[in-house]
Amino acid sequence: MSSIHLLCRGSLNLHREPSSGDYESGNWDVSETEAKELIGGMIYLHETKSKRSYFGGKINSFRTLVIDAPRPNRIVFRLTPLREGKGVEWKGAGHGMASKSGVVGT
């Protein structure tokens, strides 16, 4: 199963959808190809790469978003929160400027 670890300080752009209980997490600089690969996989949100995930869940779908930025095409994931999404160590790209792990196996 594919997964992704993302730096998401202060639950930025993490919103609960009241009608379904699912969440949206977004404005991620992730390609559509990566997003498609992640459907059915896990997303883990971290305050820092050295801290375990504070939130996570199963990715159900995604939508694209265009913002005013140098890399304008962004992804918003829709996910179901899962208990096993918390407390997971960062996997994947770990260099100083990395804000995402890239797609990794779980």
C-alpha angles and dihedrals in degrees: 000000000000123000141175132210117208136184106239109166117198093359089287111188093000110131134172117228103222096204096058106017089235122126136228120216119184171140088089122167093230126131121246088241091057091044091053090050090053097056106117090018132099134272120203122194120206135185089212134355090250093056125074118250116282094196138016146149150159116302110232101173145330140219131205125243131188117213135177099263139109087264100036102175110090138171129228113198123210111210145171110232115238130191090228088061090074125081097021120144120239114266129187130023108024106168117130098265097042113122094170134038097219117232110320135172119252 
